[in-house]
Each structure stands twice: as C-alpha cells, then as structure tokens.
C-alpha cells in the first residue's frame, strides 16, 4: 500500500499515470500540514500490518521493505525494525556509511536513525502512538523515544536508505539544509527536557556499571576492567564513554595505536567532549603525529575553556615539530606556469586549479549569470558521477570568480575523492578563509584533515613495522609445527558469506592435517551457520579463549587486550588483509610482549605487500574452485555483459566509474554489478538506464552471477588500498577474462593479454579499448576464459595448500618452492 500525503493543502497535482502506481492513493485533508501532521495522516489511513515512511527528497534501496519485513518475522518478533543508511551531500557523494546497532542511551541525546529507515507494527499505532505536531523538527526522534519502552527494536546490517542531507528545508541536515534557528533549537531542547527523567535514570544505571570498571582499572586489574567495557559496548553499541575509557585503558597498557583508533571513534560519536580530544592529543603527541595532536589540543580548548592552559602548554611543546606553510606557484614542490597543466592531475590549467589558491579574490570581475549556469551544470555533473566534467566546470567558475566559496568547497571534495588529499586540504583551507562560519565547510575540513593525518600515520606505522625485529622476514618461514600443539584460527565472523570467514574456515580445514584446530570468533552473537561448523565465541568471563599453541589471526581489527596478554602462544601468524597498519602494529607488539615469539605476517596479494613495504609472506587466501567452476552459459538473452562482484561499499568503486558505465551503456554494453546498490546515488531508480543492473550484494549467489557475464571489470577508489581482490580470484576460477587496474589486490594474478588486461587506474580510454576488444572477438574471450581457469587452478589448487601449510604450520620445506618464483604467483 502506497499513500502519498498532500501536505500542500490541496495543490498537489494528481499522481502520474505509471502502472506501478495504480494502487497508490493521494490523501488530502484540505489544509496545509507540517511534517509530523502529514506523517500522522499517513498513520491514520494505513491499513497494513507494517507501516513505513519516506520523505519526498530521499529514496530507499529496492530491497528495503523486503529486508525489514524478513527481520520482523524472526523469532524475537520485533515491532520496530530499521535499516542502515548512506548519507549523501548535494554532490551525491557518500559522506557517512552508517551501520550501527541500536543504543537507547545515545537516543536520549540525538537520533542516528531517521524515521524513513524504520517500519513499525500497527499495534504501536493502535496503542495511540502519534507524532507530536507541535514540533517543526525532531518529531521522528521524539516519536522513537516515546515508543522506546513499548517497542521491541531490531535492525538489519545492510544499508537500505539514501538520506540526502542537504535536501529539504527543515534546517536539521547539512549544507544548504543546515541552520541553527530558534525553532530547531526549541524543538531539540523540548525533546531533551521531556525525556530528561528517563535519560538520567538510564544513564545513572549505566554509569554505575562503568564506575565498577574504572575502579578495577585504577587497581591495575586491566583484564577485568576491559571485560566490562567490552560487555558494555556489546549491550550499548558505539557508546562513546565506554570507548573513551577503553582508549585510556589501551594507553595504560602501552597500546597507543589501539587507543588512538578508539578515541577517534569516541570523538566521531560525541565530538564536543573536550576530554576525548585532550586524550587523543596526548596519544598523538606520544606517537609523534604532531599535526593531529595540534588539532586535538585546539579542539579540547575550544569545547572546554578550562582546558585552555593545558592545551596551550601542549601546543608550545609540539610547535617546533609542526611544518611551516608558505604560498607560491608550486604544487608538491613542482614549479609550474599559470597556463601549464596542473601537476595535481586534474587536467585543468594551473591558473584554474591549484593556481587559484594564490589568485587575488578581486583579480577578475565575475559575470553572475555565467557563474550561476556553470555552478548548476557542475552540480548536475557531479550528481551523475561525471567527476571529470564537474571539476572542469568548477575550474571555469574560478576563472570568473576566484573567491567563489562553493566552487572551492566542491573542488576540495572532488579532489579528495580522487585521492589528492593534500590538494583537497589546500582548497578547503582557502574556502574556510572565505567563509569561516560555514558549518559544512568546517565539518568537511576536519574530515579531510583526518585523512591527511591517517595517510601520514600509515606511512610512519608501516615504516616502524618494517623495522621490527620480531617479524619473520618475508623470505623466511617459521620452523615446522610441533604436532603436540593446538592451532587456533581467530576471525571476526560478522558476515555469513564474507571472504574472511570463508578463508578462516578453509585454513582450519587445511591445517587440521597438521594439528588439532579450533576456530574462534571475536564477535558475540554467533550466526547459527558458524556455530554449526564448530566456531566458538571468545568469552573471557567463561575462560574460553586461545591459551597456547599457534594463533592465526585472519583479521587485524583492534582487539581488546582481555585475552591477548593472557595467551602463551608459541607461534603467531597474522593475515594483514585490511589497510589498518596501526591495528596491525598494535596486535604485533601486544602478542610479542605476551609470547616473546616471532610473528609471521601474511598479505593476500603481492601488490599490497609492496605498497605497505612490510616484511611479510605474500600468498592468496583460499578460493573454492569447485563452487566457482565454469559451466556452459546457455542461450544469451542480452548483449556482451560486463560485471563485477563487490561488497556494497562506495570505497570499492572508483569515483569516475559512473561516467565510464554510461559510456559503456551508450556503446551497447550491458553492465551488471552484484553489490552495486550504492551506485544508485548516481543512477536513481526514478531515472533508469537501460542495460544497467545494480543488485544488492546478496541478490544471488556469486557463482551464479559470474557464470552469466562475459568479463569482469575491476578498480577501486584511489583512497582505498585493497589487500586482496575476491572479485578477481572468483572470476578467474569461473573462467572469465578480467580487466582490472594494476594497483588493486590480486592484479598480479592477471597476465596482460593472456587471461585478461591490466590498465592504469585513471586511464578510462585504455579500459574502454580492452573491453571493446573482448566484445568484438569471441575467440579471444574463449582463449582468455580457458587461461583464466588454468591460472586459478595453478594458483588456488594443491600448490596453494602446500604453500599455506608451509607458511602457517611450517609443514613443508621452503625448498619445495621453486627458486625465485612463489608457488602462489605463477609467471
């Protein structure tokens, strides 16, 4: 049932004559309605068991209702279910990728889940729950708080809602839809005051629980305190106080990198807590991350003037380490003339790109109509994912008006997405000097500065990892495993179909030939399919965790030290499969302090190992060759089809992929992406593109999807350093040619011109040539398909098993590897 509520008072036009809207109903009361009143009209007229909402400036992923209804049917019988969401800016960039568990404590201060993300059972409506029509904003937040004691709340992990933050006029979003007017503040204050009693009681009980942990921490009973913090975060996901205290615990445990990560998370969730910033400043100063320390200390003083003296003393300490800035006609130290191409790679002339950073604001008189037209065209191009055109148009705006804040701001964001974080930082700083009170520029500036800090820190951490004497050199291997010892495989086990989870289980099967193997999950609430395979939850309270033997980590997420320090392993192997060097360094140092044994690192791809520069063995993770075995395609019902399998994550797509996809569609290709729903921000369902299918990540099994396409095209965001490339490995196993960027994980498995093609990440023309060649030459596709399967069998077959057992268990002699040629990477 679809109800369209006319909030205009009777001036809404009839619904369009679209066949899928035949059952839709336009509901009009004859008077103008504010947001909560319009929602209440919808509640009154709804006849179904479940009721959801959608504002006219947002949209839902097509599986939204299906997923939420499915979750509602589970045995715990929730009466309110919500999905996760992507928040988009006016350029349709993903600003936040929100996926969080339900935390009623945080809900008393702010709402992380807009009303469009929910569905609620009619029994809540029938019990008299309505939205407060006296509130102009925050009505969905108040409505959720009112139902809190009556509803059984559940969530799904998938993002199902596109929330356009800068659309609408409520003033509660961002950018053009962000203003702290009296009405918005009055509504927020009203909601907080209304539920102050419930809030204080709930938080009082919670703080008593945390105080027990802080007392244990003060008594140096670190493991007991950490266990309470971990339990608190399981019961109240993302609670910033527990994260802050856990960060202080990590600091006292001499785990500064883990402390830094969780303190950042705490600040993301509660950005005006001055003590959080002060603690982060201390950690960053200790790690010699002086620029991030400066920002953290300055924020501490800004949010609590009482900390001004402490912050000033800290800033004086680190001042000599901070770089000085100067302006000039250079980019990254390269002298350049105003009419030369800018060295940043934008394709613009220097005067229209980085040169505008030094241009006089009054040097050119703007032509208002031209600027307005160019800005409108630039926004439209960015929203469709045509980044190259958008950047060119914004550059032209700056030739007319060098001080145009919106163009500077937009170019900073687009440069950031394309990986030029230093150029983005320069532009956002200039935009801020033009508009120092613009809240959105301030927020985006902080996000860009964090990325600058993270890149510098990753370089420092990788350098330190490369120098650690406890790491086994990449050309060496651990001695043979003592068969009397146990093997413990540790992974997160979050995703029922995840590659990490599959790799952990496959490793366990392989290594079971060498010694008894136990598989452990660091996450509580284990899925039934994992429990059925014998996976055990780590539970320190019940003394269930690896105690000795060989411990293999198939993820390097920051782990609480509750059991790491109590583990007496005699060998440790860590799969470095995410670009989180700080978490890896923390894990390595903690395990070495606890065990004094050497640590073996393994990267899934040689490309990633070289990028990191750390001492590690390079070996792919297992792939199920039988599951991805080629089969006959059957009768073709569509033209040449390009596809890829992906997690539904915007970082796994290049910012210019939407523009390339449009070129492919215009040329007659079909493009299918399993796990491509996030691209609907550039290809909205209301404007379908013939030949394009953007499917949810679990829409069908990956083998079935791969057998119905002709080739795989693969590249990722310049900001994403990929450790491995499951899409590439699975395509090879299925006998499909691969066209991929040369810097993605597993790209070294592709022999150019034999089983696929490789190209420079930003060279769209080369990618198009390779794809057109495959389209035109059926015999070439067949030859490459056979070569791809042969490569997969050579890479992921028995040779990989021998290689993995040698690395993880020392079961075979290093001499079994051909000299100068790793078994896992055939020439």
Short mmCIF file of C-alpha atoms in Angstrom, two decimals, residues 55-248:
data_model
loop_
_atom_site.label_atom_id
_atom_site.label_comp_id
_atom_site.label_asym_id
_atom_site.label_seq_id
_atom_site.Cartn_x
_atom_site.Cartn_y
_atom_site.Cartn_z
CA UNK A 55 10.18 11.90 2.63
CA UNK A 56 9.86 13.23 -0.92
CA UNK A 57 13.56 14.19 -1.09
CA UNK A 58 15.06 10.81 -0.13
CA UNK A 59 14.80 7.31 -1.55
CA UNK A 60 15.01 3.69 -0.49
CA UNK A 61 17.09 0.84 -1.85
CA UNK A 62 14.70 -1.58 -3.63
CA UNK A 63 15.17 -4.37 -1.05
CA UNK A 64 14.44 -2.09 1.93
CA UNK A 65 10.96 -3.39 2.75
CA UNK A 66 11.81 -7.00 1.92
CA UNK A 67 14.77 -6.98 4.32
CA UNK A 68 12.94 -5.27 7.16
CA UNK A 69 9.87 -7.47 6.86
CA UNK A 70 12.10 -10.55 6.81
CA UNK A 71 13.83 -9.40 10.00
CA UNK A 72 10.46 -8.68 11.59
CA UNK A 73 9.47 -12.31 11.04
CA UNK A 74 12.31 -13.73 13.14
CA UNK A 75 11.59 -15.46 16.47
CA UNK A 76 12.25 -12.42 18.69
CA UNK A 77 9.26 -10.74 16.95
CA UNK A 78 10.37 -7.10 16.91
CA UNK A 79 7.74 -4.44 16.50
CA UNK A 80 10.07 -1.76 15.11
CA UNK A 81 12.81 -2.58 12.58
CA UNK A 82 15.22 -0.22 10.89
CA UNK A 83 17.85 -0.42 8.17
CA UNK A 84 21.22 1.26 7.94
CA UNK A 85 21.80 4.19 5.62
CA UNK A 86 24.06 6.12 3.33
CA UNK A 87 24.06 9.89 3.88
CA UNK A 88 24.69 11.89 0.71
CA UNK A 89 25.72 15.51 0.18
CA UNK A 90 24.45 17.76 -2.61
CA UNK A 91 27.04 16.26 -4.99
CA UNK A 92 25.66 12.78 -4.20
CA UNK A 93 28.92 11.76 -2.53
CA UNK A 94 28.70 9.27 0.32
CA UNK A 95 29.54 11.30 3.43
CA UNK A 96 28.62 8.70 6.03
CA UNK A 97 28.19 4.96 5.65
CA UNK A 98 26.17 4.32 8.78
CA UNK A 99 25.76 0.83 10.14
CA UNK A 100 25.23 0.58 13.89
CA UNK A 101 23.42 -1.45 16.49
CA UNK A 102 20.57 0.03 18.47
CA UNK A 103 21.66 2.04 21.51
CA UNK A 104 18.81 3.61 23.52
CA UNK A 105 21.27 5.53 25.71
CA UNK A 106 22.56 7.61 22.80
CA UNK A 107 19.00 8.08 21.59
CA UNK A 108 18.29 10.35 24.59
CA UNK A 109 20.80 12.86 23.18
CA UNK A 110 20.39 12.53 19.42
CA UNK A 111 18.84 10.26 16.82
CA UNK A 112 21.12 8.38 14.42
CA UNK A 113 18.23 6.71 12.60
CA UNK A 114 15.86 8.92 10.54
CA UNK A 115 12.22 7.92 10.50
CA UNK A 116 12.45 6.85 6.84
CA UNK A 117 14.71 3.96 7.86
CA UNK A 118 12.05 2.29 10.05
CA UNK A 119 9.00 0.19 9.73
CA UNK A 120 6.73 -0.18 12.76
CA UNK A 121 3.98 -2.64 13.56
CA UNK A 122 0.44 -1.32 13.54
CA UNK A 123 0.00 -2.35 17.21
CA UNK A 124 2.21 0.60 18.14
CA UNK A 125 -0.05 2.88 16.10
CA UNK A 126 -3.17 1.28 17.55
CA UNK A 127 -1.84 1.86 21.08
CA UNK A 128 -2.16 5.57 20.37
CA UNK A 129 1.38 6.49 19.41
CA UNK A 130 1.43 9.56 17.17
CA UNK A 131 3.98 12.17 16.17
CA UNK A 132 3.95 15.44 18.10
CA UNK A 133 2.51 18.05 15.74
CA UNK A 134 3.79 20.93 17.88
CA UNK A 135 7.34 20.08 16.78
CA UNK A 136 8.52 21.51 13.48
CA UNK A 137 11.62 19.29 13.57
CA UNK A 138 12.95 16.35 15.62
CA UNK A 139 9.49 14.80 15.50
CA UNK A 140 10.74 11.37 14.39
CA UNK A 141 13.31 11.41 17.21
CA UNK A 142 10.62 12.22 19.79
CA UNK A 143 8.32 9.58 18.29
CA UNK A 144 11.00 6.92 18.63
CA UNK A 145 11.72 7.93 22.24
CA UNK A 146 8.01 7.73 23.05
CA UNK A 147 7.82 4.18 21.69
CA UNK A 148 11.07 3.14 23.36
CA UNK A 149 9.50 1.38 26.35
CA UNK A 150 6.78 -0.22 24.21
CA UNK A 151 8.65 -1.38 21.11
CA UNK A 152 10.93 -4.33 20.55
CA UNK A 153 13.60 -2.79 18.33
CA UNK A 154 15.73 -4.69 15.82
CA UNK A 155 17.92 -3.78 12.87
CA UNK A 156 19.43 -5.21 9.70
CA UNK A 157 23.12 -4.78 8.83
CA UNK A 158 22.57 -3.70 5.23
CA UNK A 159 22.25 -0.09 4.14
CA UNK A 160 18.77 0.35 2.68
CA UNK A 161 18.18 4.10 2.76
CA UNK A 162 19.70 7.02 0.84
CA UNK A 163 19.44 10.12 3.03
CA UNK A 164 20.19 13.35 1.17
CA UNK A 165 21.43 15.60 3.97
CA UNK A 166 21.35 18.85 2.03
CA UNK A 167 17.90 18.40 0.55
CA UNK A 168 14.74 19.72 2.18
CA UNK A 169 14.14 22.82 4.26
CA UNK A 170 13.97 21.57 7.84
CA UNK A 171 17.36 23.06 8.72
CA UNK A 172 18.41 19.86 10.51
CA UNK A 173 20.53 18.41 7.71
CA UNK A 174 23.75 19.90 6.35
CA UNK A 175 24.96 22.45 3.83
CA UNK A 176 22.01 24.42 2.48
CA UNK A 177 19.70 22.49 4.82
CA UNK A 178 21.63 23.30 7.97
CA UNK A 179 20.88 26.25 10.19
CA UNK A 180 20.56 26.55 13.93
CA UNK A 181 17.44 28.67 14.02
CA UNK A 182 15.39 29.28 17.13
CA UNK A 183 12.72 26.80 16.01
CA UNK A 184 15.16 23.92 15.58
CA UNK A 185 16.84 24.61 18.92
CA UNK A 186 13.47 24.93 20.64
CA UNK A 187 12.40 21.53 19.30
CA UNK A 188 15.65 19.84 20.32
CA UNK A 189 15.51 21.36 23.81
CA UNK A 190 11.88 20.36 24.15
CA UNK A 191 12.62 16.70 23.34
CA UNK A 192 15.62 16.53 25.68
CA UNK A 193 13.69 18.17 28.53
CA UNK A 194 10.67 15.93 28.01
CA UNK A 195 12.71 12.75 28.46
CA UNK A 196 15.26 14.05 30.96
CA UNK A 197 13.94 11.83 33.76
CA UNK A 198 14.14 8.61 31.75
CA UNK A 199 17.53 9.66 30.40
CA UNK A 200 19.03 10.34 33.83
CA UNK A 201 17.76 7.05 35.24
CA UNK A 202 19.07 5.01 32.29
CA UNK A 203 22.44 6.74 32.23
CA UNK A 204 22.74 6.61 36.03
CA UNK A 205 22.44 2.83 35.99
CA UNK A 206 24.87 2.59 33.11
CA UNK A 207 27.47 4.85 34.74
CA UNK A 208 27.36 2.76 37.91
CA UNK A 209 28.33 -0.18 35.73
CA UNK A 210 31.19 1.77 34.13
CA UNK A 211 32.40 3.01 37.53
CA UNK A 212 32.91 -0.59 38.56
CA UNK A 213 35.24 -0.97 35.59
CA UNK A 214 37.10 2.29 36.27
CA UNK A 215 37.69 1.17 39.87
CA UNK A 216 39.15 -2.11 38.60
CA UNK A 217 41.27 -0.15 36.15
CA UNK A 218 42.59 2.03 38.99
CA UNK A 219 43.54 -1.17 40.85
CA UNK A 220 45.52 -2.29 37.78
CA UNK A 221 43.06 -5.13 37.18
CA UNK A 222 43.20 -4.38 33.49
CA UNK A 223 41.68 -7.58 32.13
CA UNK A 224 38.65 -7.37 34.42
CA UNK A 225 38.05 -3.71 33.53
CA UNK A 226 38.43 -4.38 29.80
CA UNK A 227 35.92 -7.24 30.04
CA UNK A 228 33.32 -4.84 31.49
CA UNK A 229 33.99 -2.21 28.81
CA UNK A 230 33.67 -4.87 26.09
CA UNK A 231 30.39 -6.11 27.60
CA UNK A 232 29.10 -2.53 27.83
CA UNK A 233 29.82 -1.96 24.15
CA UNK A 234 28.06 -5.18 23.18
CA UNK A 235 24.96 -4.12 25.11
CA UNK A 236 25.21 -0.46 24.01
CA UNK A 237 26.96 -0.34 20.61
CA UNK A 238 29.15 2.67 19.92
CA UNK A 239 28.64 4.20 23.38
CA UNK A 240 31.32 6.94 23.44
CA UNK A 241 32.04 6.91 27.20
CA UNK A 242 32.95 3.22 27.11
CA UNK A 243 35.09 3.81 24.02
CA UNK A 244 36.87 6.70 25.77
CA UNK A 245 37.57 4.60 28.86
CA UNK A 246 38.71 1.69 26.70
CA UNK A 247 41.08 4.10 24.94
CA UNK A 248 42.55 5.18 28.29
#
